[in-house]
PDB file of C-alpha atoms and ligand atoms in Angstrom:
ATOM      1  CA  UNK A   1       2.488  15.597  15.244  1.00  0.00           C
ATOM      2  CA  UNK A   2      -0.773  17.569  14.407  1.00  0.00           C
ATOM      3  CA  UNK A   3      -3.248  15.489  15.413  1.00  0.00           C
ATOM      4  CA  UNK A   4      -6.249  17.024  13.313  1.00  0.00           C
ATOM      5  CA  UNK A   5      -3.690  17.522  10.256  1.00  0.00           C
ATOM      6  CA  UNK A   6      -6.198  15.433   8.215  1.00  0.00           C
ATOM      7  CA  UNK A   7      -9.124  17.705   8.747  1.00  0.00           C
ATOM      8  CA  UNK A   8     -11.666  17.540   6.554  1.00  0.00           C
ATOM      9  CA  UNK A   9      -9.665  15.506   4.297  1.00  0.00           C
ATOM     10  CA  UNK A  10     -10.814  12.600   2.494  1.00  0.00           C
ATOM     11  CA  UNK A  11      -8.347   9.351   2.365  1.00  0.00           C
ATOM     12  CA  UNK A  12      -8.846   6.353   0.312  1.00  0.00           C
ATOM     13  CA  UNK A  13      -7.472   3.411   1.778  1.00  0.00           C
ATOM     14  CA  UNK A  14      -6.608  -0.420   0.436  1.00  0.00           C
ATOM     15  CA  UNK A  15      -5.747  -3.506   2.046  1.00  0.00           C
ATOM     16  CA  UNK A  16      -7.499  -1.348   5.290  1.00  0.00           C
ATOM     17  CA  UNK A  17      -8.794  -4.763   6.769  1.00  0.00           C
ATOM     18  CA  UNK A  18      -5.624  -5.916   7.875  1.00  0.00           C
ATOM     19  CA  UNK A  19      -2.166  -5.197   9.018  1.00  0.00           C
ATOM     20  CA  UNK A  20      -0.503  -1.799   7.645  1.00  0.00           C
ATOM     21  CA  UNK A  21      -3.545  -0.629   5.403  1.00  0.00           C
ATOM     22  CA  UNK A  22      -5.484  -0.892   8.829  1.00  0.00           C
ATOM     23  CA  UNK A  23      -3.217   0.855  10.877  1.00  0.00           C
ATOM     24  CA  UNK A  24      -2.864   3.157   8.446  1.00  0.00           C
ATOM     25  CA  UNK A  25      -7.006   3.608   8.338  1.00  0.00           C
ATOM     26  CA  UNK A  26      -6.941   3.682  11.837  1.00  0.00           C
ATOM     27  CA  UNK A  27      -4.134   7.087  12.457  1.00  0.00           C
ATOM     28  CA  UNK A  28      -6.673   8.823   9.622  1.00  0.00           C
ATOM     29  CA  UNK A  29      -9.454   8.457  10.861  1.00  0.00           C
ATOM     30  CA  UNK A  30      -8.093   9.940  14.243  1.00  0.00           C
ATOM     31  CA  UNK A  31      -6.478  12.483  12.640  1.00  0.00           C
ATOM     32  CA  UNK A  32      -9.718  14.097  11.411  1.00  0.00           C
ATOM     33  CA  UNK A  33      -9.860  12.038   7.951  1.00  0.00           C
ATOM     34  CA  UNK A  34     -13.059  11.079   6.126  1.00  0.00           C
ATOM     35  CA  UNK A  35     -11.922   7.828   5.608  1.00  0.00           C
ATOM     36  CA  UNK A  36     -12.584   5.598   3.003  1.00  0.00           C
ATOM     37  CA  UNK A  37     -11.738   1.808   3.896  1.00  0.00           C
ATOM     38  CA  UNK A  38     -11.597  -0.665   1.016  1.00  0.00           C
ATOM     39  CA  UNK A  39     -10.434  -4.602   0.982  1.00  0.00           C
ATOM     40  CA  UNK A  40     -11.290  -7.692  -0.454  1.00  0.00           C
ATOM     41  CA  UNK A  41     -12.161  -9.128   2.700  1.00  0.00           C
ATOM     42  CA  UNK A  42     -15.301  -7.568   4.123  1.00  0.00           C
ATOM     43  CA  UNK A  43     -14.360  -9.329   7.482  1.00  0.00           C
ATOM     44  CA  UNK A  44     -11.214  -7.548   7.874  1.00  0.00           C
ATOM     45  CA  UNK A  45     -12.998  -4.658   7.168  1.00  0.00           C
ATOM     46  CA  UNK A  46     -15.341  -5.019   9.755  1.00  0.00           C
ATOM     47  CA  UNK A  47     -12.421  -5.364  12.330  1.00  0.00           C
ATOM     48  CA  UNK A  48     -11.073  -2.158  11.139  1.00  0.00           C
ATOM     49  CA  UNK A  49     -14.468  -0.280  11.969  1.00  0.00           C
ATOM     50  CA  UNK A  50     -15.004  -1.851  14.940  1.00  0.00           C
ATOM     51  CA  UNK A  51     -11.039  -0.587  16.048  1.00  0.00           C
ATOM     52  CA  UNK A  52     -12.328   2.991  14.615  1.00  0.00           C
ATOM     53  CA  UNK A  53     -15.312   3.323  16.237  1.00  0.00           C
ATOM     54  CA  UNK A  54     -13.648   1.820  19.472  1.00  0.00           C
ATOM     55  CA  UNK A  55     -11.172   4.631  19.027  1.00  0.00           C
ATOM     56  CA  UNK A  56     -14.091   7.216  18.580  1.00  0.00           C
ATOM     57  CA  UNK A  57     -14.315   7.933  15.064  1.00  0.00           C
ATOM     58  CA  UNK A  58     -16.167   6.452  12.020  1.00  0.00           C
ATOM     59  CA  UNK A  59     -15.098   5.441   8.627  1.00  0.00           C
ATOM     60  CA  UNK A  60     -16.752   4.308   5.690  1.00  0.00           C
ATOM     61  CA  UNK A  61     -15.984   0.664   3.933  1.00  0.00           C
ATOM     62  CA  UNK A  62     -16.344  -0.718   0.646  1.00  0.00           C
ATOM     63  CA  UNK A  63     -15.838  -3.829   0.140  1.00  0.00           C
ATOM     64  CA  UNK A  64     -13.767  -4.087  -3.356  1.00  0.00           C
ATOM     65  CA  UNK A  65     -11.272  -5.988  -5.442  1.00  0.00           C
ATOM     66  CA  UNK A  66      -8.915  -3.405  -6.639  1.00  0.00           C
ATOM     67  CA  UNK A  67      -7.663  -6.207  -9.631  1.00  0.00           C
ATOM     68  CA  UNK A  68     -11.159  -5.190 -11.107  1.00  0.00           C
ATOM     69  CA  UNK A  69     -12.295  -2.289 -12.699  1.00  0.00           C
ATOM     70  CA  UNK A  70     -16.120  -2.632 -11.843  1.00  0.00           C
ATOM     71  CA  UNK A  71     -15.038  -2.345  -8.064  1.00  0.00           C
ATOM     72  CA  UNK A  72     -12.672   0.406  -8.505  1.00  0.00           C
ATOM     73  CA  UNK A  73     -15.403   2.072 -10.041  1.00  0.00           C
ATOM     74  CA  UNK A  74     -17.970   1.625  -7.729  1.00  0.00           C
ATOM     75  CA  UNK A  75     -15.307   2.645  -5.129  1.00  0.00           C
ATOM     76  CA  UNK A  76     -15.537   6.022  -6.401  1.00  0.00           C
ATOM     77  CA  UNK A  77     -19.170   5.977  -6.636  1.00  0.00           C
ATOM     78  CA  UNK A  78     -18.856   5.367  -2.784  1.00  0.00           C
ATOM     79  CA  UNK A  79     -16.664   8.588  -1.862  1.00  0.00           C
ATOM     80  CA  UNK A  80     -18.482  10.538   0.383  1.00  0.00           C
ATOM     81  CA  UNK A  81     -17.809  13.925  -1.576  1.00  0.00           C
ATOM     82  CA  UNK A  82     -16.270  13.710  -5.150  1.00  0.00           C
ATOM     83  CA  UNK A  83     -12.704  14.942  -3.575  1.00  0.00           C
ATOM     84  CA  UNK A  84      -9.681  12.526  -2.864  1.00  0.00           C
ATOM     85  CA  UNK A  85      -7.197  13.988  -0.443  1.00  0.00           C
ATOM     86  CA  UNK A  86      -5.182  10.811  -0.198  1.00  0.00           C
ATOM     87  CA  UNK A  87      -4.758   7.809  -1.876  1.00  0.00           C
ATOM     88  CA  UNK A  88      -3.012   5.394   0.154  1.00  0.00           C
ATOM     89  CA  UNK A  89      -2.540   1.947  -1.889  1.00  0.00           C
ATOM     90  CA  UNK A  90      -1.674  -0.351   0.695  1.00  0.00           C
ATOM     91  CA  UNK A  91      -3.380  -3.870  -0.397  1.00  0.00           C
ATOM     92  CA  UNK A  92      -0.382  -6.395  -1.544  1.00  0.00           C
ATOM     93  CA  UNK A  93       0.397 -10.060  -1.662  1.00  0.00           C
ATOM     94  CA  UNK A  94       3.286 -12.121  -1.128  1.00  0.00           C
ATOM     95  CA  UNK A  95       4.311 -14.592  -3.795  1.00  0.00           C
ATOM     96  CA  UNK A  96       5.298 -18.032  -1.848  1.00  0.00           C
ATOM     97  CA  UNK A  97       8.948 -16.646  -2.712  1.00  0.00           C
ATOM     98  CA  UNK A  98       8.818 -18.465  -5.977  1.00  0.00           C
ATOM     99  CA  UNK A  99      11.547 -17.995  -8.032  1.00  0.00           C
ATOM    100  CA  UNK A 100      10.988 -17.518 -12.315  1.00  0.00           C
ATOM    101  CA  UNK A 101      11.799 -21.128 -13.413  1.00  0.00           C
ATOM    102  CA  UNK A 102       9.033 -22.274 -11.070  1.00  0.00           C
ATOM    103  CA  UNK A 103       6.855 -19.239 -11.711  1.00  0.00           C
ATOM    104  CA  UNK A 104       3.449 -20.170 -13.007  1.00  0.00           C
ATOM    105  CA  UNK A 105       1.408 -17.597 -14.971  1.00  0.00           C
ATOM    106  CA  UNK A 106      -1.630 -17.877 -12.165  1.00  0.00           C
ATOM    107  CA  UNK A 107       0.984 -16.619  -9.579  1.00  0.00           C
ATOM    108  CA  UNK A 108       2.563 -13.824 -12.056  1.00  0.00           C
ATOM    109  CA  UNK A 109      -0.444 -12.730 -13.050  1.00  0.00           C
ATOM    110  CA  UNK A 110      -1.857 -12.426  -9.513  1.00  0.00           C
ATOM    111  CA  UNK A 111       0.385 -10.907  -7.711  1.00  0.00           C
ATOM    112  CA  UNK A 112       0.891  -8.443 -10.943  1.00  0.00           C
ATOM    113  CA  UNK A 113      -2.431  -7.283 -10.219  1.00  0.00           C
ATOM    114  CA  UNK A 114      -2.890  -6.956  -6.862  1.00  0.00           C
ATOM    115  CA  UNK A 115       0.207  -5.072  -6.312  1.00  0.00           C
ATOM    116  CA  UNK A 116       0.874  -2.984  -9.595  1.00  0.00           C
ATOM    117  CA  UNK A 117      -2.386  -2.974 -11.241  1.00  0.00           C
ATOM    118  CA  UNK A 118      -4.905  -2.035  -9.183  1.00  0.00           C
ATOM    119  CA  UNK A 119      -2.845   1.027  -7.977  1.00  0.00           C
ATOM    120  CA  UNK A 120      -2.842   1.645 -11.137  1.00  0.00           C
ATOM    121  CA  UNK A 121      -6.325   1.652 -11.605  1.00  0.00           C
ATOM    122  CA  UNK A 122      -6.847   3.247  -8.001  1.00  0.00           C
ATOM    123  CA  UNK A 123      -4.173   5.827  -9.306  1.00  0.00           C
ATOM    124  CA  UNK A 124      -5.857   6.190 -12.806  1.00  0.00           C
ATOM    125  CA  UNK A 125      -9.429   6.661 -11.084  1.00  0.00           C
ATOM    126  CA  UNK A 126      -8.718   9.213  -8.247  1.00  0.00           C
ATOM    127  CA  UNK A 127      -5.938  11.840 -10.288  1.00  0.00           C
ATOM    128  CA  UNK A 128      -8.853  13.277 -12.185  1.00  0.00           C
ATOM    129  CA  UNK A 129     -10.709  14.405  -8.868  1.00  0.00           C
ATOM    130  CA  UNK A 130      -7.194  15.483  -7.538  1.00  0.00           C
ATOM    131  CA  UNK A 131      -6.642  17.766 -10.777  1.00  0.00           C
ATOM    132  CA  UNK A 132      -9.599  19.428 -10.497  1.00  0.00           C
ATOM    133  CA  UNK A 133      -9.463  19.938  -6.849  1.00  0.00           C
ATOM    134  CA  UNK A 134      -5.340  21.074  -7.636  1.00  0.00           C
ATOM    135  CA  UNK A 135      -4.071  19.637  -5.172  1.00  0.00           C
ATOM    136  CA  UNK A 136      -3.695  15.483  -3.555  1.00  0.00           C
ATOM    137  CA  UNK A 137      -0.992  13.086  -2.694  1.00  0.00           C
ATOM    138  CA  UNK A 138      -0.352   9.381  -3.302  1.00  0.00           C
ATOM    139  CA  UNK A 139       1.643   7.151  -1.133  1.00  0.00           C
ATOM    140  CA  UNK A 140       2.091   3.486  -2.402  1.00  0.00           C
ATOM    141  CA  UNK A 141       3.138   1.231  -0.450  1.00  0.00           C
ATOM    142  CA  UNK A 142       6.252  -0.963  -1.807  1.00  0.00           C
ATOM    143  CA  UNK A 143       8.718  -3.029  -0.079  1.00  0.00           C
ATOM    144  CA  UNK A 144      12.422  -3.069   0.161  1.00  0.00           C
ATOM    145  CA  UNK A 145      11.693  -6.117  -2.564  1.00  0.00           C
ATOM    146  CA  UNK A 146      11.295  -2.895  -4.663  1.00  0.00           C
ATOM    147  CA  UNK A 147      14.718  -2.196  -4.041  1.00  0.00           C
ATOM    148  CA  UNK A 148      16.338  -5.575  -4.173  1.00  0.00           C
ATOM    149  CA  UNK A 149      15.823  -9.051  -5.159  1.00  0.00           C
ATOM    150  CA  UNK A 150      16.642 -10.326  -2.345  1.00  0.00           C
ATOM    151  CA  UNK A 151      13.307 -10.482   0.231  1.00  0.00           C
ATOM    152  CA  UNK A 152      10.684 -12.214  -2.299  1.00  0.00           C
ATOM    153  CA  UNK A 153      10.133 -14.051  -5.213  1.00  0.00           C
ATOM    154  CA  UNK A 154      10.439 -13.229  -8.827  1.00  0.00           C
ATOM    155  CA  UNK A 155       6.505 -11.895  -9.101  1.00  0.00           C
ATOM    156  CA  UNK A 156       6.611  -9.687  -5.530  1.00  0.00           C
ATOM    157  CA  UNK A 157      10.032  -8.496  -6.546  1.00  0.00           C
ATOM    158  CA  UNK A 158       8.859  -7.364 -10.237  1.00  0.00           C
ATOM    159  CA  UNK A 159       5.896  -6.109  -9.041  1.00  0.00           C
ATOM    160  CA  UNK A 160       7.078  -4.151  -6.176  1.00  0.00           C
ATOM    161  CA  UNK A 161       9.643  -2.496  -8.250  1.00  0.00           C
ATOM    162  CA  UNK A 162       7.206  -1.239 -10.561  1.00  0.00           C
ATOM    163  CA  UNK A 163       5.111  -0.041  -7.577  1.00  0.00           C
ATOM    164  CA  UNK A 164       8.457   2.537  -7.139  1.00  0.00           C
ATOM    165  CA  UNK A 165       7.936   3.176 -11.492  1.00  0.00           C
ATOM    166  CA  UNK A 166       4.482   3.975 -11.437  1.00  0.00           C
ATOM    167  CA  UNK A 167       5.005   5.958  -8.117  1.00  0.00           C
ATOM    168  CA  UNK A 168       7.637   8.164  -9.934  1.00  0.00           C
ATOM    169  CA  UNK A 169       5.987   8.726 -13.018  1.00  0.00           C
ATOM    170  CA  UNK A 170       3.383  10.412 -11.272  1.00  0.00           C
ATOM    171  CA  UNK A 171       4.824  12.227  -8.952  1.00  0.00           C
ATOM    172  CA  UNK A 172       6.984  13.594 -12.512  1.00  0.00           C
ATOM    173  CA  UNK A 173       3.437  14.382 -14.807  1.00  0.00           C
ATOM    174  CA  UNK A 174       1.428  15.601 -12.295  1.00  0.00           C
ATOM    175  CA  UNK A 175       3.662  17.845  -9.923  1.00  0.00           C
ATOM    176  CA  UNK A 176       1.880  20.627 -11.916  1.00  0.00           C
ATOM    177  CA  UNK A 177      -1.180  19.804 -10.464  1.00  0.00           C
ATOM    178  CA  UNK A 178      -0.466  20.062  -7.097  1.00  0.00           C
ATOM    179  CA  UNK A 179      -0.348  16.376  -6.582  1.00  0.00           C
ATOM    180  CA  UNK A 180       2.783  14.498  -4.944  1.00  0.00           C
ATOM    181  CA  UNK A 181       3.398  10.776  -5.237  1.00  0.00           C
ATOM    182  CA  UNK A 182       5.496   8.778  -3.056  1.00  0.00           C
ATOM    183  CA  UNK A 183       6.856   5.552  -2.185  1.00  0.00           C
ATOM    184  CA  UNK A 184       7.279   3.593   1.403  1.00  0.00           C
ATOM    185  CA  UNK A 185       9.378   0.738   1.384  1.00  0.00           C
ATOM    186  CA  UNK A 186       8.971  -1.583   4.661  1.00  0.00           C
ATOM    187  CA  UNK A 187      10.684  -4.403   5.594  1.00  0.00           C
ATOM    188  CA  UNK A 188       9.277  -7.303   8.180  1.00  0.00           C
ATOM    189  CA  UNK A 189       6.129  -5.803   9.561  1.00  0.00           C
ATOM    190  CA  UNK A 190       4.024  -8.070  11.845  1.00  0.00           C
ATOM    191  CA  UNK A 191       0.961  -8.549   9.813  1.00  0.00           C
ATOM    192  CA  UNK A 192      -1.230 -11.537   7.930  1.00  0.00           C
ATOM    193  CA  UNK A 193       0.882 -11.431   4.461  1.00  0.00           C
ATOM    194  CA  UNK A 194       1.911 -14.649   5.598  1.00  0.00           C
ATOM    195  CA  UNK A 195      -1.388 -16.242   3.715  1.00  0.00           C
ATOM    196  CA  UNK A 196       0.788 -15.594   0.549  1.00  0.00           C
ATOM    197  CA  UNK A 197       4.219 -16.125   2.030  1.00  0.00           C
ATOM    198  CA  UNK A 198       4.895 -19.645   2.834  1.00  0.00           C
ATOM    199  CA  UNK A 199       7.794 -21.013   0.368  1.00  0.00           C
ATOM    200  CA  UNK A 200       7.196 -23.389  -2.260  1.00  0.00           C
ATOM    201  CA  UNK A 201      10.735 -23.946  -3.593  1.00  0.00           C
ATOM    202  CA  UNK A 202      13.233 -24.470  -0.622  1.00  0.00           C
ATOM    203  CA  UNK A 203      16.036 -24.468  -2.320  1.00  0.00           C
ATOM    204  CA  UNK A 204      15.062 -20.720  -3.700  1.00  0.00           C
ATOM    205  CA  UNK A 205      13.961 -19.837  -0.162  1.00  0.00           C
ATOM    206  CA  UNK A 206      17.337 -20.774   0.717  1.00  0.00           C
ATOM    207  CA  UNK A 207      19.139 -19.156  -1.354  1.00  0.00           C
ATOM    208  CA  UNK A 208      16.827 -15.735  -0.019  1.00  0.00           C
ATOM    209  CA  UNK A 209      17.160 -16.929   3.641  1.00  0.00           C
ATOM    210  CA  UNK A 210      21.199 -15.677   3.694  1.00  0.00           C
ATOM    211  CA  UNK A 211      19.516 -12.158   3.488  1.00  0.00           C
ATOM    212  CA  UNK A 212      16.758 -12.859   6.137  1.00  0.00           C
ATOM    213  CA  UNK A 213      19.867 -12.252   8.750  1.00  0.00           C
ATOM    214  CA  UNK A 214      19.555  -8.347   7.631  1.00  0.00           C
ATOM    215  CA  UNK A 215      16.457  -7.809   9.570  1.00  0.00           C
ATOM    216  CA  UNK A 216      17.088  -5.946  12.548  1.00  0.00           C
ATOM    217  CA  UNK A 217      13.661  -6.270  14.004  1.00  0.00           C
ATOM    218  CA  UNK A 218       9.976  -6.645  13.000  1.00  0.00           C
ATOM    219  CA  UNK A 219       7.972  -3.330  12.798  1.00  0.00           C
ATOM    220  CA  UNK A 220       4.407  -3.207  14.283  1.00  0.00           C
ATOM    221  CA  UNK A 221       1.986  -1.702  11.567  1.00  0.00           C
ATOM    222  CA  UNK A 222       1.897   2.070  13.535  1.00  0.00           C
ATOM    223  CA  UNK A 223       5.627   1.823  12.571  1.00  0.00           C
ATOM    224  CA  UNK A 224       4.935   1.887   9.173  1.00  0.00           C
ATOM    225  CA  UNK A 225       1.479   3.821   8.919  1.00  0.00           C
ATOM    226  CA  UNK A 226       3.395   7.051  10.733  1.00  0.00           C
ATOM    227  CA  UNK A 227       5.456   7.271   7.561  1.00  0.00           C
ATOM    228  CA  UNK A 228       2.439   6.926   5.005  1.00  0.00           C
ATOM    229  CA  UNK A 229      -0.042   9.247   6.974  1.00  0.00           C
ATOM    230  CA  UNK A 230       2.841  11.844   7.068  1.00  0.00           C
ATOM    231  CA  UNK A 231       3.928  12.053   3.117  1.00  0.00           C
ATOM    232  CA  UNK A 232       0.460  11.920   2.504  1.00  0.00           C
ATOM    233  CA  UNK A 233      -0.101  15.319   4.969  1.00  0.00           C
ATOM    234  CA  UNK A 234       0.620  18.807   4.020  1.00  0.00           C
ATOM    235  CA  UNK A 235       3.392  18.829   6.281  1.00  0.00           C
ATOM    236  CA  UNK A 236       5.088  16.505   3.868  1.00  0.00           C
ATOM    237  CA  UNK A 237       4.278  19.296   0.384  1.00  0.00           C
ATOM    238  CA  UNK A 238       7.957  19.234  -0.396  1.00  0.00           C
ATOM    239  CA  UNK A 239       8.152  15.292  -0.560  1.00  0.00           C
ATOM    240  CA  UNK A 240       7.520  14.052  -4.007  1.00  0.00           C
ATOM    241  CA  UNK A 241       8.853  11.369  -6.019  1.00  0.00           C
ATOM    242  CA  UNK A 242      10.197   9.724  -3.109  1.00  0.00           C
ATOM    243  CA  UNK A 243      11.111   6.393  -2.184  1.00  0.00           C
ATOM    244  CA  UNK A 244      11.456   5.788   1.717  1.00  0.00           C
ATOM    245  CA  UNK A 245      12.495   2.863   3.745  1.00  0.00           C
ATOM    246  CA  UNK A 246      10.919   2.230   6.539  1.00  0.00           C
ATOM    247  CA  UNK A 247      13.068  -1.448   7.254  1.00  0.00           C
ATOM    248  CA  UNK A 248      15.150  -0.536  10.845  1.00  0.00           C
ATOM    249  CA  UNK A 249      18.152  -0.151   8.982  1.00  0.00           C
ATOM    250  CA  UNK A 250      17.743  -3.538   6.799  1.00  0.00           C
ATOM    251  CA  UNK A 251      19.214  -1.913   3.136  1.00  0.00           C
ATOM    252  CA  UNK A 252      21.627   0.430   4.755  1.00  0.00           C
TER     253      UNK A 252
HETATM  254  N1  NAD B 301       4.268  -7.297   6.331  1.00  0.00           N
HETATM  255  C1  NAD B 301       5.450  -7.108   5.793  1.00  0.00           C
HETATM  256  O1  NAD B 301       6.462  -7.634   6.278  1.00  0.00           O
HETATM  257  C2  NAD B 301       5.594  -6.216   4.559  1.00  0.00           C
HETATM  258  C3  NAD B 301       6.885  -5.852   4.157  1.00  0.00           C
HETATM  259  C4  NAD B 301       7.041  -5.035   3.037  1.00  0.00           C
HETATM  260  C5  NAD B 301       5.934  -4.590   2.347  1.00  0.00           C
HETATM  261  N2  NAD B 301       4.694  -4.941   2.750  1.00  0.00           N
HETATM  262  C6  NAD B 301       3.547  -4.457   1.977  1.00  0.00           C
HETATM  263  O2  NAD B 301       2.628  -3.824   2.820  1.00  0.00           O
HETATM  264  C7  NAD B 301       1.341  -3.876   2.236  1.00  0.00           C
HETATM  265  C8  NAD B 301       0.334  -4.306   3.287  1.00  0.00           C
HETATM  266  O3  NAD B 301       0.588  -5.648   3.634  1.00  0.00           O
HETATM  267  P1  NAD B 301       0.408  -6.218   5.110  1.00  0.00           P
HETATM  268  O4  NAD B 301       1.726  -6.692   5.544  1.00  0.00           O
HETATM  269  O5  NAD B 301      -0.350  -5.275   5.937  1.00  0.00           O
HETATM  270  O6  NAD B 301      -0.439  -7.539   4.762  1.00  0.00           O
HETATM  271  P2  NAD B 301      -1.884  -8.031   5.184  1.00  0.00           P
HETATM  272  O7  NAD B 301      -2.067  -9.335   4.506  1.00  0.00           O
HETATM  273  O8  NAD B 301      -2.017  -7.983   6.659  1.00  0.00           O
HETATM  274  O9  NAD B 301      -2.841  -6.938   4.525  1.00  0.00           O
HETATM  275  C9  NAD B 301      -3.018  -6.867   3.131  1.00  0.00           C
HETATM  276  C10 NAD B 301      -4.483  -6.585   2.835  1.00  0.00           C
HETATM  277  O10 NAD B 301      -4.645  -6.479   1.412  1.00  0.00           O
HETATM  278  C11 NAD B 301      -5.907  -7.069   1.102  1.00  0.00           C
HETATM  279  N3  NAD B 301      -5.982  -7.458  -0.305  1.00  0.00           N
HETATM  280  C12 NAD B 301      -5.334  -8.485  -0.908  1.00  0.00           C
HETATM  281  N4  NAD B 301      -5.726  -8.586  -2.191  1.00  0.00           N
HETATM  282  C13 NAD B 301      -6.640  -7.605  -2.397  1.00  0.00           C
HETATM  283  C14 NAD B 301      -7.416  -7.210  -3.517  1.00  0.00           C
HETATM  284  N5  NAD B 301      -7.325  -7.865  -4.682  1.00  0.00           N
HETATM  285  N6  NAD B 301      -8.246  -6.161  -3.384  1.00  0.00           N
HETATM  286  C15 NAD B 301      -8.354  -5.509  -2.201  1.00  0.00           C
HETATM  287  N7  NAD B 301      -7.647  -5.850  -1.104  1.00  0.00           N
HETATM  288  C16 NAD B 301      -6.801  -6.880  -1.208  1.00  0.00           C
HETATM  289  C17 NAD B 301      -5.990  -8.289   2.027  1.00  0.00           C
HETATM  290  O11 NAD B 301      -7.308  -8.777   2.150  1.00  0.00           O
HETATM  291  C18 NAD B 301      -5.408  -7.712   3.305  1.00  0.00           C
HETATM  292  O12 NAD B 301      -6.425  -7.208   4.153  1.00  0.00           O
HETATM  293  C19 NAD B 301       1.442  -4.835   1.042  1.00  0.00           C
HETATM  294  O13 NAD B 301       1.472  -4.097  -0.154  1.00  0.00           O
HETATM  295  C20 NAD B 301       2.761  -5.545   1.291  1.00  0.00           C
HETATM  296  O14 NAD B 301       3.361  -5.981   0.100  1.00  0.00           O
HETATM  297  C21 NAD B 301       4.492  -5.747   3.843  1.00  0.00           C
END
């Protein structure tokens, strides 16, 4: 690995005040990124500077809610040059595994948001900088409940699954430009998504428990942030349109 591969490169960052978005924060910054750290939770985000600046580096926060449009906005208004190297969309939520007959619309519409819309509207803001500057890359971060129904509930599953759509159709319109898009699918990392994780229908987490006895192991967030840092580096220019597990073997 090239440990200054990121240069002079400038890397958004969701979800950075916690788990995989941090870790993924964290390798950036120490491979030479100007790094751009945004989550809801300004505490979280604090952690994640203070494990930076531990490490030696710096990074810049913002504290946002990517569901809204005035914060994505202002977001942007907070890049430290008008450039976007990377865009790593890393903030998700779980869904309490709820299953669609017990789905209510506060849920759907939640999780919808958090975990296909504002990538969406990440995505939307940042691909104009990347076109002028020809060249970027995008790495969303999914779940192997964007590759099966059988991890989640009805709302993380859907959602997830368009993560992998939107993922593609960039990577598709804007290969032209220089930019790639890809998708990293984990499986059980040890993080805090359990906030949004603990079941509300046990006889639906049941049913999604027979599948629990897949996982091989629980990743550590380095596990995962390896994969994103490296699609998102030049080393990775070939890589677009992809969709990559990163679950120890859980959906071979
Ligand atoms: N942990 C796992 O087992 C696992 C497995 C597969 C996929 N994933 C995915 O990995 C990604 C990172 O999750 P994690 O496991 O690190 O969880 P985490 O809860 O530790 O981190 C998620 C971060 O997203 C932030 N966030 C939530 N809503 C937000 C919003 N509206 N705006 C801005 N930030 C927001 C949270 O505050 C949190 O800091 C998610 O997209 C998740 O779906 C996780």
């Amino acid at each position: 690995m090239n440990e200054q591969r990121y240069a002079g490169r400038v890397a958004v960052v969701t979800g950075a005040g916690s788990g995989i978005g941090q870790a993924v924060a964290r390798q950036l910054a120490a491979e030479g990124a100007m790094v751009l750290a945004c989550d809801i939770d300004a505490a979280g985000l604090a952690s994640t500077v203070e494990l930076i600046e531990k490490d030696g580096y710096t990074a810049t926060t913002v504290t946002a809610d990517i569901t809204r449009q005035a914060d994505v906005d202002a977001l942007i208004d907070a890049l430290p040059e008008r450039r976007v190297d990377l865009l790593a969309n890393v903030a998700g939520v779980m869904d309490h595994f709820l299953p669609v007959t017990e789905l209510d619309d506060d849920t759907w519409e939640h999780v919808l948001a958090v975990n296909l819309t504002g990538p969406m509207r990440l995505c939307r803001a940042v691909l104009p900088l990347m076109r002028a500057q020809g060249s970027g890359a995008v790495v969303n971060v999914s779940s192997i409940g964007g590759l099966t129904g059988a991890v989640a509930g009805t709302a993380y599953v859907a959602s997830k699954h368009g993560l992998i759509g939107l993922t593609r159709s960039i990577a598709n319109l804007y290969a032209e430009d220089g930019i790639r898009a890809n998708t990293v699918c984990p499986a059980g990392v040890e993080t805090n998504i359990g906030r949004t994780a603990a079941p509300k229908v046990p006889w639906a987490y049941q049913r999604l428990e027979k599948s629990f006895g897949r996982t091989t192991r629980m990743a550590v967030p380095a596990e995962v942030s390896t994969l994103v840092c490296w699609l998102g580096s030049p080393e990775a220019v070939n890589v677009n349109g992809a969709t990559i597990t990163s679950d120890g073997g859980w959906t071979s």
